[in-house]
mmCIF file of C-alpha atoms in Angstrom:
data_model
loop_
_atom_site.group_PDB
_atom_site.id
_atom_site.type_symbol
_atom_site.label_atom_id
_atom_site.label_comp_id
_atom_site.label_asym_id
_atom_site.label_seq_id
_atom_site.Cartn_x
_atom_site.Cartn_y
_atom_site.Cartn_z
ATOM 1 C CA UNK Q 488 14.420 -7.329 -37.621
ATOM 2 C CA UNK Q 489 12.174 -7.377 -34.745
ATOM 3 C CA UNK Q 490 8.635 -6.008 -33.919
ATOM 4 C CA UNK Q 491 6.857 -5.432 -30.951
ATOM 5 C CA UNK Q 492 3.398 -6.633 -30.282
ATOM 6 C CA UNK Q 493 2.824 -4.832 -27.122
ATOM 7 C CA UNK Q 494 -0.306 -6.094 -25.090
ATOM 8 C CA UNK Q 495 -1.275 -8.791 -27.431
ATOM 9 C CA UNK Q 496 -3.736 -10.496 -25.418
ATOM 10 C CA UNK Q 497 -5.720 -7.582 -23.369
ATOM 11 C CA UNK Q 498 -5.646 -4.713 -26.354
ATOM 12 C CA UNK Q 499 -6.801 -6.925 -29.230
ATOM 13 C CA UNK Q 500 -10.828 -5.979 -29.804
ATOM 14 C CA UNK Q 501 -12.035 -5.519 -33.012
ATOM 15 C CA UNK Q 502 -9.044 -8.263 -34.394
ATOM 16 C CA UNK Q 503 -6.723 -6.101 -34.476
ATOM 17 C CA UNK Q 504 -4.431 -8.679 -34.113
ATOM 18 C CA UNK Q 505 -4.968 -8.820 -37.616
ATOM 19 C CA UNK Q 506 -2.496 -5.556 -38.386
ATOM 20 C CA UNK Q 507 0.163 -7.785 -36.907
ATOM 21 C CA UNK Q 508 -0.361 -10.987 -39.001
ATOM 22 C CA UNK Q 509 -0.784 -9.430 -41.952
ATOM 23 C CA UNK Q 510 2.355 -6.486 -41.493
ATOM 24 C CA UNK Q 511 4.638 -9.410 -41.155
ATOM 25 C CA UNK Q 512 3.345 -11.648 -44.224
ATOM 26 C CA UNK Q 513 3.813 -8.424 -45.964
ATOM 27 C CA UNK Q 514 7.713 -8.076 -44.828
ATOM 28 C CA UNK Q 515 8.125 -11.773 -45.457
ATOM 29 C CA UNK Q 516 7.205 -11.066 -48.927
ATOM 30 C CA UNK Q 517 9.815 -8.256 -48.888
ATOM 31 C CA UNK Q 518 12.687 -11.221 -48.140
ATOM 32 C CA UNK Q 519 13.121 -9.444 -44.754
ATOM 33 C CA UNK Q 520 13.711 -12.032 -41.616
ATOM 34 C CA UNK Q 521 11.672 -10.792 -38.511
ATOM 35 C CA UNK Q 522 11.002 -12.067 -35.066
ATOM 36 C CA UNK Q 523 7.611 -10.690 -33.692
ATOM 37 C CA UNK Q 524 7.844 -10.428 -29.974
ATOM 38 C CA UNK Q 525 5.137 -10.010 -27.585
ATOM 39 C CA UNK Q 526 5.008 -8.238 -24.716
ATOM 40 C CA UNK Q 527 1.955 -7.718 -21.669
ATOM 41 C CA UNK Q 528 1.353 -6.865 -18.202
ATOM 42 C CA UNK Q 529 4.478 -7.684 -16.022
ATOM 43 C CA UNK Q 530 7.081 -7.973 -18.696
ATOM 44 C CA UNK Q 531 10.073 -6.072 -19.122
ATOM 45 C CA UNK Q 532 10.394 -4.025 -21.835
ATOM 46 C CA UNK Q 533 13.580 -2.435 -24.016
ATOM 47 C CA UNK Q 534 11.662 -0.353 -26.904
ATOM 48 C CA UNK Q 535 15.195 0.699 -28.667
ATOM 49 C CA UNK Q 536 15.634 -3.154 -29.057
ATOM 50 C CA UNK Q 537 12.666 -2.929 -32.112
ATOM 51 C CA UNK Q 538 12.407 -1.981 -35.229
ATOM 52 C CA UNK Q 539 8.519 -1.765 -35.001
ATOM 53 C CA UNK Q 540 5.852 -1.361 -32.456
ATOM 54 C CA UNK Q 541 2.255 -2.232 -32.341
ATOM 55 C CA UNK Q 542 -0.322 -1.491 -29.944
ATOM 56 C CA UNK Q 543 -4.232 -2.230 -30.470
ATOM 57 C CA UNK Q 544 -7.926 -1.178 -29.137
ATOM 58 C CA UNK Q 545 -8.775 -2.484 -25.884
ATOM 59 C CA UNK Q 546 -11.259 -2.243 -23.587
ATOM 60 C CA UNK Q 547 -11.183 1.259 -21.630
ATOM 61 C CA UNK Q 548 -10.626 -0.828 -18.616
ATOM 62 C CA UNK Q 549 -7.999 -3.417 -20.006
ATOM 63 C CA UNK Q 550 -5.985 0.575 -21.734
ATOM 64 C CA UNK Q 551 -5.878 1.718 -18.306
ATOM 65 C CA UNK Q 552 -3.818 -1.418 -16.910
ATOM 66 C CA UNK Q 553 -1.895 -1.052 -19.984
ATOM 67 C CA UNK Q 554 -1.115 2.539 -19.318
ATOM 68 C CA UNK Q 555 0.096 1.901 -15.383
ATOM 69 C CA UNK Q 556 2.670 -0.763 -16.638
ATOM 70 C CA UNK Q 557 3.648 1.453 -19.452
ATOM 71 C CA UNK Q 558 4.179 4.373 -17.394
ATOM 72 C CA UNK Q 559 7.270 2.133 -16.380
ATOM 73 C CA UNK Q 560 9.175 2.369 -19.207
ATOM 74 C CA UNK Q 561 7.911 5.896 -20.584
ATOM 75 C CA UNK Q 562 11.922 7.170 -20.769
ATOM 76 C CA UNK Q 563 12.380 4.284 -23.343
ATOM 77 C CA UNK Q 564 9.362 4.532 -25.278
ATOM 78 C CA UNK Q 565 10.385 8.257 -25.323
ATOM 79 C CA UNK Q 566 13.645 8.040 -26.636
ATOM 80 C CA UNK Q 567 12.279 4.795 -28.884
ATOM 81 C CA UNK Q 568 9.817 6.941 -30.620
ATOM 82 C CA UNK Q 569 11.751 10.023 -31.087
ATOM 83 C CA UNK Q 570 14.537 8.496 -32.715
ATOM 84 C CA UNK Q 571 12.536 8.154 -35.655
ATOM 85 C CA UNK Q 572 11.874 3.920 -34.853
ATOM 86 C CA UNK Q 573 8.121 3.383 -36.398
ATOM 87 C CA UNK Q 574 5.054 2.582 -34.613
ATOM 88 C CA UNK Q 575 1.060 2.247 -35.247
ATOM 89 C CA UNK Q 576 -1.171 2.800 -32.078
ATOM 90 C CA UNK Q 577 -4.968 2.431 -33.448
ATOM 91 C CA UNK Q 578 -8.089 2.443 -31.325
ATOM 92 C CA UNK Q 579 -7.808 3.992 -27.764
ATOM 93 C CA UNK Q 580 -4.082 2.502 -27.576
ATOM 94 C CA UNK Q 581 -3.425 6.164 -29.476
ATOM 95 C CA UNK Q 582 -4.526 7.920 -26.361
ATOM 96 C CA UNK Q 583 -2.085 6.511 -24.330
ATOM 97 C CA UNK Q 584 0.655 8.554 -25.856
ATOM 98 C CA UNK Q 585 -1.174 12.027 -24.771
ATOM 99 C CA UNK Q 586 -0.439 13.894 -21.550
ATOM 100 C CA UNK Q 587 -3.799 12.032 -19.527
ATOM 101 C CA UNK Q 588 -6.647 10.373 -19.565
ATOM 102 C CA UNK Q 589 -9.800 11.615 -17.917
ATOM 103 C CA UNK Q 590 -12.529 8.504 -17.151
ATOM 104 C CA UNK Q 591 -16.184 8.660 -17.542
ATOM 105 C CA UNK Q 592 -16.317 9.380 -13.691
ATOM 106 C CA UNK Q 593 -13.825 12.160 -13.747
ATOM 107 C CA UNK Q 594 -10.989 10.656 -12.536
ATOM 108 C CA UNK Q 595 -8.065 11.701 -14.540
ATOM 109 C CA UNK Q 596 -4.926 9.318 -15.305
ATOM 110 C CA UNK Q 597 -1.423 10.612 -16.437
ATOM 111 C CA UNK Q 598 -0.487 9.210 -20.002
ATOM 112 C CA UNK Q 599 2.584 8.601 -21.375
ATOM 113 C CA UNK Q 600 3.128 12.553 -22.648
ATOM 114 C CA UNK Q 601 4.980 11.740 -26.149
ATOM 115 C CA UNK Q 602 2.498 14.793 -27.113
ATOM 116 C CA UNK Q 603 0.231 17.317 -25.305
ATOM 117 C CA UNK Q 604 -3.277 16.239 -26.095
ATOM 118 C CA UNK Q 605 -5.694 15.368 -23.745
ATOM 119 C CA UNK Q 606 -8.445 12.504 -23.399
ATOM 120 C CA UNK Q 607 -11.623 12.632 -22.073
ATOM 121 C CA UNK Q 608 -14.336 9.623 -21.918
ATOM 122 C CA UNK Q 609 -18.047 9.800 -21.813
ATOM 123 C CA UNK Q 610 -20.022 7.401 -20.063
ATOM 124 C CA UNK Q 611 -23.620 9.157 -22.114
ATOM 125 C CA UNK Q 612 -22.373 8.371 -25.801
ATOM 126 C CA UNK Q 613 -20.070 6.426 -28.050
ATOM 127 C CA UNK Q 614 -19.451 6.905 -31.441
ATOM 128 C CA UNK Q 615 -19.269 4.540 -34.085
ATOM 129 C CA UNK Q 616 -19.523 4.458 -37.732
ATOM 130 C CA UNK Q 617 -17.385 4.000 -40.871
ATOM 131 C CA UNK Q 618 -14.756 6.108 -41.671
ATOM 132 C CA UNK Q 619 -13.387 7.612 -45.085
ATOM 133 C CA UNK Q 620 -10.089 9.355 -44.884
ATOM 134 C CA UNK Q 621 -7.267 11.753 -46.445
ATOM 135 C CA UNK Q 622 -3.437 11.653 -45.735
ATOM 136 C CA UNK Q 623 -0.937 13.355 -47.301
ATOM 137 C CA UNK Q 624 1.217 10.020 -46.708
ATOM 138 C CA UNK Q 625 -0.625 7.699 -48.322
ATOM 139 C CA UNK Q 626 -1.281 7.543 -52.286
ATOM 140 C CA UNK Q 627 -5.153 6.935 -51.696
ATOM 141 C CA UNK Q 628 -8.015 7.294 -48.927
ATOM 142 C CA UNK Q 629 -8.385 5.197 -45.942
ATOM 143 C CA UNK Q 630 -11.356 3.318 -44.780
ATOM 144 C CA UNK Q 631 -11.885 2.229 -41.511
ATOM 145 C CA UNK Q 632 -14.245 2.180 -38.694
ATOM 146 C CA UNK Q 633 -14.788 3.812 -35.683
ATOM 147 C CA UNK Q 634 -15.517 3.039 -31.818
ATOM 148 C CA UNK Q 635 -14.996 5.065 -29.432
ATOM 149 C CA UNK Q 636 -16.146 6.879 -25.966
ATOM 150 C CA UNK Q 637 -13.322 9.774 -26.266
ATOM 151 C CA UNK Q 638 -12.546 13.002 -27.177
ATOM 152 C CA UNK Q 639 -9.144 14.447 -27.914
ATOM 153 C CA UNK Q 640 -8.375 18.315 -27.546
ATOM 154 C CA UNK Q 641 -4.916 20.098 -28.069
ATOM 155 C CA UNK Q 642 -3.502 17.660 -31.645
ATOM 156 C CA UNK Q 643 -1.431 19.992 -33.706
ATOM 157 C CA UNK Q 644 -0.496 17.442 -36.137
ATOM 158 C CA UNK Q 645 -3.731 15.137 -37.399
ATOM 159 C CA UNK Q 646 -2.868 12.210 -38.937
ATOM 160 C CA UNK Q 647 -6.173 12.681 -41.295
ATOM 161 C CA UNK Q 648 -8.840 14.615 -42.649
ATOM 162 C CA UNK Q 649 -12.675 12.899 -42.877
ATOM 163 C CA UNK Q 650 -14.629 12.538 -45.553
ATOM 164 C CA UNK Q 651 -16.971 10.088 -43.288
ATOM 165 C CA UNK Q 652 -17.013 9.709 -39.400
ATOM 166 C CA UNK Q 653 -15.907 10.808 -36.207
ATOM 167 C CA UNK Q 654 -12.815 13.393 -35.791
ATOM 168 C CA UNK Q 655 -10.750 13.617 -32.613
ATOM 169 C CA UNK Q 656 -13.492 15.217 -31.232
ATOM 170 C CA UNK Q 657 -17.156 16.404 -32.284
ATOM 171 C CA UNK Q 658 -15.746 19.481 -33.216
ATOM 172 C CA UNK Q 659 -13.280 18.727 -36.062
ATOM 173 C CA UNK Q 660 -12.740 17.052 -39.313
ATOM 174 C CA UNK Q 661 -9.232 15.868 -37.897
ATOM 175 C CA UNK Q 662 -8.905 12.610 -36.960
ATOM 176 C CA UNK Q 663 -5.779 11.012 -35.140
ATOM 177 C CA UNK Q 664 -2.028 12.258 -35.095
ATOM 178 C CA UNK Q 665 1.451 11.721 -36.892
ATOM 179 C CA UNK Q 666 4.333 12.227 -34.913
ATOM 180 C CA UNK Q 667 8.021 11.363 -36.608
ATOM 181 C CA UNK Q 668 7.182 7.739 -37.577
ATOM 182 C CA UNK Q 669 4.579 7.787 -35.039
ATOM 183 C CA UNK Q 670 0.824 7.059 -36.453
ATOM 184 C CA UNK Q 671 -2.301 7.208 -33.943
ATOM 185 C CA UNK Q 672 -5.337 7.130 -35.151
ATOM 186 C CA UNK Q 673 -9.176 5.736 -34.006
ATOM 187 C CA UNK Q 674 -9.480 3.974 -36.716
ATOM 188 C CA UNK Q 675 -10.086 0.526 -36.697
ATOM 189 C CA UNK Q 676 -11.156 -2.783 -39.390
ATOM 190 C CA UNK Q 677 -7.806 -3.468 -39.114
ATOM 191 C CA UNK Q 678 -6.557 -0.337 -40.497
ATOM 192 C CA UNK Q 679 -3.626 -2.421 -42.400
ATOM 193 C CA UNK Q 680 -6.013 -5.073 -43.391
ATOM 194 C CA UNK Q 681 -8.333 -3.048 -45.050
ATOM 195 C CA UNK Q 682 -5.685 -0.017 -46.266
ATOM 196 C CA UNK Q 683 -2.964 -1.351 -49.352
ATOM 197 C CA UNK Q 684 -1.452 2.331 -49.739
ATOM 198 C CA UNK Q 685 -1.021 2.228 -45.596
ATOM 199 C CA UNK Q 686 0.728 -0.893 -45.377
ATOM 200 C CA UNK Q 687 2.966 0.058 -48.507
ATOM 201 C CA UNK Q 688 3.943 2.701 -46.755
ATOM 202 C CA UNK Q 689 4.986 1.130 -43.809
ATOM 203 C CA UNK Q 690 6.950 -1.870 -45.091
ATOM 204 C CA UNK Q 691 8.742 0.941 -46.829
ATOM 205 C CA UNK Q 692 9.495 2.482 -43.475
ATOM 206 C CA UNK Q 693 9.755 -0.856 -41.679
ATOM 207 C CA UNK Q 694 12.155 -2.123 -44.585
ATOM 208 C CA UNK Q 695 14.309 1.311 -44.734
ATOM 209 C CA UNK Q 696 15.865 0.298 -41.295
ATOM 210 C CA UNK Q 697 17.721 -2.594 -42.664
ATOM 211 C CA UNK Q 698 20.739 -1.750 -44.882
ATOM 212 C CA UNK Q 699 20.536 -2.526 -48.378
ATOM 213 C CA UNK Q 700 16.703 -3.196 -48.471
ATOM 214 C CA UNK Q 701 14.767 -2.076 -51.848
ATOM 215 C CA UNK Q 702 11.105 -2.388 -51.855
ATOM 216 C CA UNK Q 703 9.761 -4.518 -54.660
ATOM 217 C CA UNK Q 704 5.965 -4.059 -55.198
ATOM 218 C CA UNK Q 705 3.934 -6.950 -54.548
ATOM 219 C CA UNK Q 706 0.264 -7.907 -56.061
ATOM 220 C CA UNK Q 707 -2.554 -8.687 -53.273
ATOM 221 C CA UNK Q 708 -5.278 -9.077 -55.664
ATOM 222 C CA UNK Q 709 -8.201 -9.846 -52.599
ATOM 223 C CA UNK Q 710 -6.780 -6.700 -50.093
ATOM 224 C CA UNK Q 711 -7.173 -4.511 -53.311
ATOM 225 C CA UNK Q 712 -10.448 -5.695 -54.478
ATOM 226 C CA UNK Q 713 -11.711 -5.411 -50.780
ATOM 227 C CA UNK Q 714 -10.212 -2.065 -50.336
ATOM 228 C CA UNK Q 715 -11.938 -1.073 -53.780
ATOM 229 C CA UNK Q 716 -15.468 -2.763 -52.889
ATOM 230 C CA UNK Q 717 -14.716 -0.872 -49.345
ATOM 231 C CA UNK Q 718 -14.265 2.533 -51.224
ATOM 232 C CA UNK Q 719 -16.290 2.613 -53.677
ATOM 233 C CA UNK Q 720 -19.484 1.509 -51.223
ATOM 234 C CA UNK Q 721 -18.807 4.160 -49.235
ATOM 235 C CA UNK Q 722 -18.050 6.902 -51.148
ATOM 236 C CA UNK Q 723 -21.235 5.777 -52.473
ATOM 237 C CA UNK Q 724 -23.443 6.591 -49.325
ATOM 238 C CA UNK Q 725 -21.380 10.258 -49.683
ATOM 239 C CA UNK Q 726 -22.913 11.179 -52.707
ATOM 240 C CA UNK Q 727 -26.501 9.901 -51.672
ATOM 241 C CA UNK Q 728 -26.319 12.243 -48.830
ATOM 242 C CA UNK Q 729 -25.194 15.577 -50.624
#
């Protein structure tokens, strides 16, 4: 199997290098061979060749170079993404996939238009915090943090509801997007590091594109008891604030 590390070195804040390294130790575990591939600025790129892709937070500077070289190879990331191949975009690489970009100045950038949401930065506020989160997907909430200068208008199809944090924009509850096996979402820690039931679910998905593959649950005894400590700390602060 291979998986695509796209823009390793220029969309990696907040380690999310970290979802990579630990998504393949999972798969490893599974008895699944892999070869993780990366890809940046100036390479050529085949998405249908993957079974996976990965894309991280960057800086809104470093997305924006990102964005011009992927604009490149939007037919195949198209035709990747809606043939049902999986993929996690977390921090602003999510915004990418919308239909633009506006920058704190106003100038507005045309995104990769997998879906018809918009994106518009501030330059007057950021927000951060930790996140608690509902999927129907996932057999458990999600923790995670968030970091952001954005706001997204016009997702039909959230990804999440909040407990705690920052939605796609100030108005809303909704946070991030599913699209086929698409996830984006803001939030960041790494999301797989800190999230059992989300990586579960995707070496299921990962490990349903090879024939034959059955998923044998594994025991991570320090990723559950930091997801727990994670949880419970949080959910916590919830109650002292009701």
């Amino acid at each position: 199997m291979k998986l695509l590390f796209l823009y390793y070195d220029i969309m990696n804040l907040y380690g999310e290098a970290g979802n990579m390294r630990v998504l393949e130790r999972h798969l490893r575990d599974q008895g699944l061979e892999l070869t993780v591939v990366g890809k940046t600025l100036e390479s050529e790129i085949d998405f249908c060749e993957y079974d996976f892709i990965y894309a991280g937070s960057g800086t809104e500077k470093s997305q924006k170079a990102a964005l011009k070289h992927l604009l490149q190879y939007r037919d195949s990331l198209t035709e990747a993404l809606s043939s049902g191949i999986p993929a996690l975009f977390t921090g602003n690489a999510c915004e990418m996939l919308g239909a633009s970009i506006t920058d704190s100045q106003g100038n507005q950038y045309e995104a990769l238009g997998l879906l018809d949401f918009t994106t518009t930065e501030r330059s007057d506020i950021r927000y951060t915090g930790d996140a608690v989160a509902e999927s129907q997907l996932f057999s458990s909430p999600v923790v995670g943090f968030v970091n952001k200068c954005s706001a997204l208008e016009g997702i039909t199809s959230p990804l999440f509801r909040l407990k705690m944090g920052h939605g796609n924009n100030p108005d809303t509850r909704d946070e991030g997007f599913h699209y086929r096996n698409v996830l984006g979402t803001h939030l960041i820690g790494p999301l797989l590091v800190k999230n059992p039931a989300v990586m579960e679910w995707l070496v299921k998905l990962i490990g349903s594109r090879q024939e034959g593959f059955v998923y044998t649950p594994k025991t991570y005894e320090y990723e559950e008891k930091a997801y727990e400590t994670t949880l419970r700390a949080l959910e916590e602060r919830l109650a002292s604030q009701k």
